[in-house]
Coordinates of C-alpha atoms and ligand atoms in Angstrom, one line a residue:
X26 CA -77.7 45.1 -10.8
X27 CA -79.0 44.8 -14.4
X28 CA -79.9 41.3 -14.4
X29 CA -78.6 39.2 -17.1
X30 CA -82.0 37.9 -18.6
X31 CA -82.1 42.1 -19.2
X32 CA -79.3 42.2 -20.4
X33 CA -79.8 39.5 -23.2
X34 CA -83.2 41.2 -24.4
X35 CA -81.5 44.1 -24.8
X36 CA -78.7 42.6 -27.0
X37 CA -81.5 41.2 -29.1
X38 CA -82.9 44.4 -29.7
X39 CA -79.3 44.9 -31.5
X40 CA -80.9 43.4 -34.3
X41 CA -83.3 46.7 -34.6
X42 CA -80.3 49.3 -35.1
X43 CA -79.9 50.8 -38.6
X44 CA -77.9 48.7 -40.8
X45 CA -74.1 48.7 -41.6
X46 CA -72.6 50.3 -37.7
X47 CA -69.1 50.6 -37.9
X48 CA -67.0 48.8 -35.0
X49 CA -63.8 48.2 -34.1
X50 CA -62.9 45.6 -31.7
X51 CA -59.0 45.5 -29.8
X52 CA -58.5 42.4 -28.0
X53 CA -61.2 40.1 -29.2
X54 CA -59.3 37.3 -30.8
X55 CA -59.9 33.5 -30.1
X56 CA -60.9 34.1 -26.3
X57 CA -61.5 36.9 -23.3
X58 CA -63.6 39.2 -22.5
X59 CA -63.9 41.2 -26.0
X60 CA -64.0 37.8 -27.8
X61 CA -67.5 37.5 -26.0
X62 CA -68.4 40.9 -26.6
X63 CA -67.3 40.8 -30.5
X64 CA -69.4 37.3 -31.0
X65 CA -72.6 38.9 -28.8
X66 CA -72.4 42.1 -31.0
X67 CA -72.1 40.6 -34.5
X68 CA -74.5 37.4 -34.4
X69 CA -77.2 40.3 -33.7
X70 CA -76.2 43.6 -35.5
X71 CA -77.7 43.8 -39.2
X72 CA -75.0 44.5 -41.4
X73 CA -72.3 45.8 -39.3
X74 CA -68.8 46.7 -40.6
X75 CA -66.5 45.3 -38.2
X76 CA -62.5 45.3 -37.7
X77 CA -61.0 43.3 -35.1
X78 CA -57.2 43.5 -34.2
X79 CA -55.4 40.6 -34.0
X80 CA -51.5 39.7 -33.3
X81 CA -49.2 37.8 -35.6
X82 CA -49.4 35.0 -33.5
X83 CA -52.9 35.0 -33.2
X84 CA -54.1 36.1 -36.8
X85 CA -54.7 32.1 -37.9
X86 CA -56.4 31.1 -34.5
X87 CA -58.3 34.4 -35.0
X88 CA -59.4 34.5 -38.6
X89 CA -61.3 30.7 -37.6
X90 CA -63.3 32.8 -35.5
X91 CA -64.4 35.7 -37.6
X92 CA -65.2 32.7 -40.1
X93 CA -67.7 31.6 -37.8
X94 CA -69.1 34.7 -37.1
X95 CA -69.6 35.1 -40.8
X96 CA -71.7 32.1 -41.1
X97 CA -73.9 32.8 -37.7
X98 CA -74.4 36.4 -39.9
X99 CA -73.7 36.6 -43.1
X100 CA -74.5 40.1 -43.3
X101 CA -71.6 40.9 -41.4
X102 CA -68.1 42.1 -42.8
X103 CA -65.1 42.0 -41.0
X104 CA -61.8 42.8 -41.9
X105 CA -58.9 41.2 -39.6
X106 CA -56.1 43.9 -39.0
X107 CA -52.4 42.6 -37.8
X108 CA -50.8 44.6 -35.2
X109 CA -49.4 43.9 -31.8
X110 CA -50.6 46.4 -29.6
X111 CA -47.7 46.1 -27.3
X112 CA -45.8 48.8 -29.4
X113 CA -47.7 51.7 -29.7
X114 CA -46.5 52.9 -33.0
X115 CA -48.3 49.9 -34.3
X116 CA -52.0 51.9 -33.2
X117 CA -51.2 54.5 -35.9
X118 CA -51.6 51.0 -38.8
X119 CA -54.9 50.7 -37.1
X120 CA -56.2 53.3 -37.3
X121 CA -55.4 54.2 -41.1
X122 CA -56.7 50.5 -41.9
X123 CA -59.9 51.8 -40.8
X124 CA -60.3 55.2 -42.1
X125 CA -58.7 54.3 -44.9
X126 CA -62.3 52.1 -45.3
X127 CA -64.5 54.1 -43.2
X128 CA -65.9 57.4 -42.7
X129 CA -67.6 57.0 -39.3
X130 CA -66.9 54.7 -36.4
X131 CA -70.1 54.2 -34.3
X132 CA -68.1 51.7 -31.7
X133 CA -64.6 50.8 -30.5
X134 CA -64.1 48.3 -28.0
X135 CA -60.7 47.7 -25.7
X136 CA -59.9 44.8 -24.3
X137 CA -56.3 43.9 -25.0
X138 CA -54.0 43.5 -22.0
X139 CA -53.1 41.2 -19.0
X140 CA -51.6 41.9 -15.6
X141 CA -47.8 41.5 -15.6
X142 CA -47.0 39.3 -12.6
X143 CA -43.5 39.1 -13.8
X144 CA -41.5 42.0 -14.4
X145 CA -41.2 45.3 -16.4
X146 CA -43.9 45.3 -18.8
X147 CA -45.6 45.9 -22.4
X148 CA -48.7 45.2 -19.6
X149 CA -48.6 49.2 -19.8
X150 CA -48.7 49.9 -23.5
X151 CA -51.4 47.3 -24.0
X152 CA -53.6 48.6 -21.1
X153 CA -53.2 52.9 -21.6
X154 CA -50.7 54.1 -23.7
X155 CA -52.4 52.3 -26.5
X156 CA -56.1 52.1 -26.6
X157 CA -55.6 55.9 -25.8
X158 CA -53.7 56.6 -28.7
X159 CA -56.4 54.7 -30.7
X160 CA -59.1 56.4 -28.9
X161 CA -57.4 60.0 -29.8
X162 CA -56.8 59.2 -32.8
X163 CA -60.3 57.4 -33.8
X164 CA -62.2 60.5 -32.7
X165 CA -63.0 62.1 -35.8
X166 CA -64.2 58.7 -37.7
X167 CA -66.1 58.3 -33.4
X168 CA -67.4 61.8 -34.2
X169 CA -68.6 61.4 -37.8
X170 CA -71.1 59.2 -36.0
X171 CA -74.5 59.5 -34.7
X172 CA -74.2 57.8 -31.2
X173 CA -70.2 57.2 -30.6
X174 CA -69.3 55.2 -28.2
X175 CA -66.1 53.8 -26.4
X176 CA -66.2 50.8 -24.1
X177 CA -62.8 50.4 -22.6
X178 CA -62.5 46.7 -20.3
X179 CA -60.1 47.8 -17.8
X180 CA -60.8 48.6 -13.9
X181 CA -63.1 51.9 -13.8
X182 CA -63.9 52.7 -10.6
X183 CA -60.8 50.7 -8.9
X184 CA -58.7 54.3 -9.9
X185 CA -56.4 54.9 -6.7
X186 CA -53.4 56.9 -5.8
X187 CA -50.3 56.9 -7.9
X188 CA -47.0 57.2 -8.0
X189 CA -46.8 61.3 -9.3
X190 CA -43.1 61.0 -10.2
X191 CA -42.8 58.1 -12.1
X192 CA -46.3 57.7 -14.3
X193 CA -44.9 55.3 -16.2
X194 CA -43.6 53.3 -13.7
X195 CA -40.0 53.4 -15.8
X196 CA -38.1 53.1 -12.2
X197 CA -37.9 49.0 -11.5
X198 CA -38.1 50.0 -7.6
X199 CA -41.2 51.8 -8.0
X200 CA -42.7 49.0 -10.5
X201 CA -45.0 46.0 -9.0
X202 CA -47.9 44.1 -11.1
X203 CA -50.4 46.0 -8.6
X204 CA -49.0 49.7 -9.2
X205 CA -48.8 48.8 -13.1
X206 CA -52.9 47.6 -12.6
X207 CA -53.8 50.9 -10.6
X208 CA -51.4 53.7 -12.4
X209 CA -53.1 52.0 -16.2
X210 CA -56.7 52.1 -14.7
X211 CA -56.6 55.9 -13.1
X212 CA -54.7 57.5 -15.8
X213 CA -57.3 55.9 -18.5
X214 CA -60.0 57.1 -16.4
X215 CA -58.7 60.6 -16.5
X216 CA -57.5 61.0 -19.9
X217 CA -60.7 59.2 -21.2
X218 CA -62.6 62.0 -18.6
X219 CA -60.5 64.8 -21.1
X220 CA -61.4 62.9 -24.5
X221 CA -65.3 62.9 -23.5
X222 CA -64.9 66.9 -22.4
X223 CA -63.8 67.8 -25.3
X224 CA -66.0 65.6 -27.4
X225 CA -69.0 66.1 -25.7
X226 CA -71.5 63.8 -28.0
X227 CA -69.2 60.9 -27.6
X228 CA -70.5 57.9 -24.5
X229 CA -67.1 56.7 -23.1
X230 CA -67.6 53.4 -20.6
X231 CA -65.0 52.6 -18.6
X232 CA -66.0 49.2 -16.9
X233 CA -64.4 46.6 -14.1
X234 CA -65.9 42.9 -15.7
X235 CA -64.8 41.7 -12.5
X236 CA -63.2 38.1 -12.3
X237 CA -64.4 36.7 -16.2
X238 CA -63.1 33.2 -16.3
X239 CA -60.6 34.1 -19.4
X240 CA -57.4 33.0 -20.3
X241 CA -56.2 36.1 -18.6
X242 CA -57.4 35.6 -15.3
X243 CA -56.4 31.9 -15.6
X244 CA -52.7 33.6 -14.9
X245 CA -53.6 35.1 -11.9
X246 CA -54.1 31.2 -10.5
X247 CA -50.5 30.8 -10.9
X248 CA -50.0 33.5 -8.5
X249 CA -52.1 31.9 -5.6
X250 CA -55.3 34.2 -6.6
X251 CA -58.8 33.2 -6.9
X252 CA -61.1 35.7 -6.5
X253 CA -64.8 34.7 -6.0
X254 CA -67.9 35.2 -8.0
X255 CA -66.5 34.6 -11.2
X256 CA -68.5 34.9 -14.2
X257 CA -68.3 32.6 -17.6
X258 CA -66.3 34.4 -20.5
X259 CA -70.3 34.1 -22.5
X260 CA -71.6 36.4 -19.4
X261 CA -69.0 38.5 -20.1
X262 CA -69.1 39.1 -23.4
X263 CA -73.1 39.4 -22.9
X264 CA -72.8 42.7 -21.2
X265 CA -70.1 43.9 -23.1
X266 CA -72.1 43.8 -26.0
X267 CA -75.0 45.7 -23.6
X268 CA -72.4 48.1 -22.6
X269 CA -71.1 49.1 -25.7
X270 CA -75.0 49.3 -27.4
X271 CA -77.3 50.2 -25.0
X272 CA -78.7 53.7 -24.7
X273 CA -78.4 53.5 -20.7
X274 CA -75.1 54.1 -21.0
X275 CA -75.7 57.3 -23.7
X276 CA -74.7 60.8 -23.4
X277 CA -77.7 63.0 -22.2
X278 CA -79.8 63.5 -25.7
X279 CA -77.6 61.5 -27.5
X280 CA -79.3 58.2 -27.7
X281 CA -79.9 56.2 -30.7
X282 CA -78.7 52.9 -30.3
X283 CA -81.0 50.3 -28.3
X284 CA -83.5 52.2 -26.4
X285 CA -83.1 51.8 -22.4
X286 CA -84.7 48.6 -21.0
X287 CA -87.5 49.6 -18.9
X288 CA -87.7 49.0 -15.4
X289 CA -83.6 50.4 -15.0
X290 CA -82.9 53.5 -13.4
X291 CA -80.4 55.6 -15.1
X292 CA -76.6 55.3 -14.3
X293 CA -74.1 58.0 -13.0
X294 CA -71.1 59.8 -14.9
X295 CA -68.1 60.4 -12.6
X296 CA -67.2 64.3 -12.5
X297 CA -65.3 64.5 -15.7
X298 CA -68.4 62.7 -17.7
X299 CA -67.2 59.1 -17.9
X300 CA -69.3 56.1 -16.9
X301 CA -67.5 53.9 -14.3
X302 CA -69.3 50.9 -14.3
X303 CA -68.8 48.1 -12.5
X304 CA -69.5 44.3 -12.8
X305 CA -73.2 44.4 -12.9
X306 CA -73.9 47.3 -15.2
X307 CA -74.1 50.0 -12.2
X308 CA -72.0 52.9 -11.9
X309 CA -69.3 53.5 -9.4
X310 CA -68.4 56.6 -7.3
X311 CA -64.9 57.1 -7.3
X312 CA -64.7 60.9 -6.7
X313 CA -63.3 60.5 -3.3
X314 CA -59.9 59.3 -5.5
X315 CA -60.8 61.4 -8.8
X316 CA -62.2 64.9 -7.8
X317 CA -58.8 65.2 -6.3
X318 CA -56.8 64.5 -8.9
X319 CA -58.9 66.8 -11.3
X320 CA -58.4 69.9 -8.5
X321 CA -55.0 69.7 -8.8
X322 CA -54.8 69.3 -12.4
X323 CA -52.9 65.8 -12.6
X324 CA -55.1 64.9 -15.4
X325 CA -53.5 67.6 -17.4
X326 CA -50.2 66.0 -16.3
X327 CA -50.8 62.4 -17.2
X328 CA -51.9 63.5 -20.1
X329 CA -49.2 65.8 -21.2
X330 CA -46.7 62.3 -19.9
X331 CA -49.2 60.5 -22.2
X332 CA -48.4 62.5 -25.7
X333 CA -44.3 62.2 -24.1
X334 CA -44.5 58.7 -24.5
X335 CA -46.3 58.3 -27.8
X336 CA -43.7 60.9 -29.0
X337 CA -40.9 58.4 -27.9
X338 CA -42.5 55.6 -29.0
X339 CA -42.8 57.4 -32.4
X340 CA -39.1 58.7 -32.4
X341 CA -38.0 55.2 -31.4
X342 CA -39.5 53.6 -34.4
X343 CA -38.3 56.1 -37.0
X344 CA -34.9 55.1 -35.4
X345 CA -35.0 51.7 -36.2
Ligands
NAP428 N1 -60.9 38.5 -16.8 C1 -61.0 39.2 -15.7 O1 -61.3 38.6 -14.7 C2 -60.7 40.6 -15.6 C3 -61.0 41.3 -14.4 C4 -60.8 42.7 -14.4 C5 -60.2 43.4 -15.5 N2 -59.9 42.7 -16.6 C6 -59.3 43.4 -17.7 O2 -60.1 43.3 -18.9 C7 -59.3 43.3 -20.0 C8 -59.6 42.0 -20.8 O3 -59.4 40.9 -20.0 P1 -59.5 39.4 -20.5 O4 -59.6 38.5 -19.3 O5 -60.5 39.2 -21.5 O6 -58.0 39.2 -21.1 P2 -57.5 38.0 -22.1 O7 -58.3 36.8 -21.9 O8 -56.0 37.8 -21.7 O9 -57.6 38.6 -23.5 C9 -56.9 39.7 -23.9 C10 -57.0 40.0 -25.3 O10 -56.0 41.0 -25.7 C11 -55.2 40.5 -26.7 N3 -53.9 41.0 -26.7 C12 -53.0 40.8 -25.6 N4 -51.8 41.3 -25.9 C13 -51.9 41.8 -27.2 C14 -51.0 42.4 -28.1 N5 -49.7 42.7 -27.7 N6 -51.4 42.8 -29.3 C15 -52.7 42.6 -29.7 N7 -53.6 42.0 -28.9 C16 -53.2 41.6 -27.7 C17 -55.3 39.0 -26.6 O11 -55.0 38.4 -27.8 P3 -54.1 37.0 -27.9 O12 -55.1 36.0 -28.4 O13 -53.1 37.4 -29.0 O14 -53.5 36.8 -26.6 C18 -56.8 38.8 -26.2 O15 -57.6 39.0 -27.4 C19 -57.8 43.3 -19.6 O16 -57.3 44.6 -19.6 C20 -57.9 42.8 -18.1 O17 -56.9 43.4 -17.3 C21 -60.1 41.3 -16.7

């Protein structure tokens, strides 16, 4: 376990990085586990350029925190962006509002989404189908810079079997809060696995916070669960910031943000190059659930449903 008091001198060492790191932030508005992350990052990076994503609804309740981040570092810039990642056609605004800035992206962080206890979903767009469109379609502003990195807050490690004939869950019989959780997690570890193959210099985290006492997993009391050793939203945030800065978690030879605390061993990949990590900074070995789906090429077809849905998504908008 990387202990916390680790964790925090490492986030101070934030403060050392060059100046003006690019970061975008996707579900960090006025609480959650990316809120924590986004406020850990920016009181200690010098300079940074950072855009955060916000709802409609949210924008106001938002904007009063990225006001206070400004004062607690004032040389920070961020720029608020207004989307609702629950359509995915709404990733492609996000991403031009950055490169339209930018020429480099050194971080992107995904946090956005909830578990549906109550039906058919948007749980599913805001979970996969989006962050991975912004994740594909980031990657030449993530490879423009030195150290790239993705942290996506999801459930790496907790992939398990899936439904192979309906990936997107579309049938109502084959839908259930559960299935929606697993079928998001393992298909954005194995698309994320082909993003980092093909992109070999960029560090892509795929972590389980475990229970983070957020207004997300205050929903899940309302359905009679509590799970134990929960963690404050501030711990959470803490080692998000760790996760998304520190070189532990770097591609081989591709470090360069802060240097590796000593005393820590290093951390796994899984087969296909992504680090699962779990709630205390180790990695997880899922290969008993992943090796198999990579033998039989089902990452090639979750990924080929992937593109299906964005192109409907797409088609569906230019309809409207
Ligand atoms: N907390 C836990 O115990 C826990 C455990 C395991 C995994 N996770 C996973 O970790 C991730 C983050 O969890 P969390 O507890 O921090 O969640 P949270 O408290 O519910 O925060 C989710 C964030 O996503 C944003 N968001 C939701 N729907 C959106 C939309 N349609 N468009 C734009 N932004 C949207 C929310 O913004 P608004 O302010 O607009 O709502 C908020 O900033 C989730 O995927 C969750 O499943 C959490």
């Amino acid at each position: 376990m990387v202990a916390l008091q680790t964790v925090l001198r490492s986030n101070t060492n934030i403060a050392r990085l060059p100046s003006g790191l690019v970061a975008l932030f996707i579900g960090a508005t006025s609480s959650g586990i990316g809120e924590g992350t986004l406020e850990h990052f920016a009181q200690h990076a010098p300079a940074p350029r950072i855009y955060s994503v916000a709802r409609p609804q949210s924008a106001a309740a938002h904007e009063a925190v990225l006001a206070s981040l400004r004062k607690s570092n004032p040389t920070t810039t961020i720029t608020l962006i207004t989307a609702d990642i629950s359509l995915v056609s709404e990733i492609d605004k996000i991403v031009a509002a950055v490169r339209q800035k930018e020429t480099k992206l050194d971080i992107f962080v995904t946090s956005g989404g909830f578990m549906a206890f109550e039906g058919l979903d948007p749980s599913m767009s805001t979970r996969y189908y989006s962050p991975l469109r912004a994740a594909q379609l980031l990657l030449p502003l993530l490879n423009a810079a030195l150290s790239p990195r993705i942290l996506a807050v999801l459930a790496g490690g907790h992939e398990a079997q899936m439904n192979e004939d309906d990936l997107g869950l579309r049938d109502p019989a084959n839908w259930s809060y559960w299935n929606a959780a697993v079928h998001a997690a393992t298909m954005c570890t194995l698309s994320l696995e082909r993003l980092t193959r093909r992109n070999p210099r960029l560090s892509i985290v795929h972590w389980y916070p475990g229970p983070v006492v957020t207004p997300g997993l205050a929903k899940w009391y309302k359905y009679g669960l509590t799970p134990p050793n929960q963690r404050s939203q501030d711990e959470g945030g803490t080692r998000g910031a760790f996760l998304a800065t520190s070189d532990r978690y770097a591609v081989h030879g591709h470090g360069g943000l802060v240097p590796m605390p000593g005393g820590l061993g290093g951390v796994n990949k899984s087969g296909g190059g992504v680090f699962l990590v779990d709630a205390d900074g180790e990695s997880i070995d899922n290969e008993g659930v992943l090796a198999g789906y990579r033998e039989r090429a089902v990452d090639a077809v979750v990924w080929s449903h992937t593109e299906k849905v964005w192109a409907e998504c797409a088609a569906r908008k230019d309809e409207l």
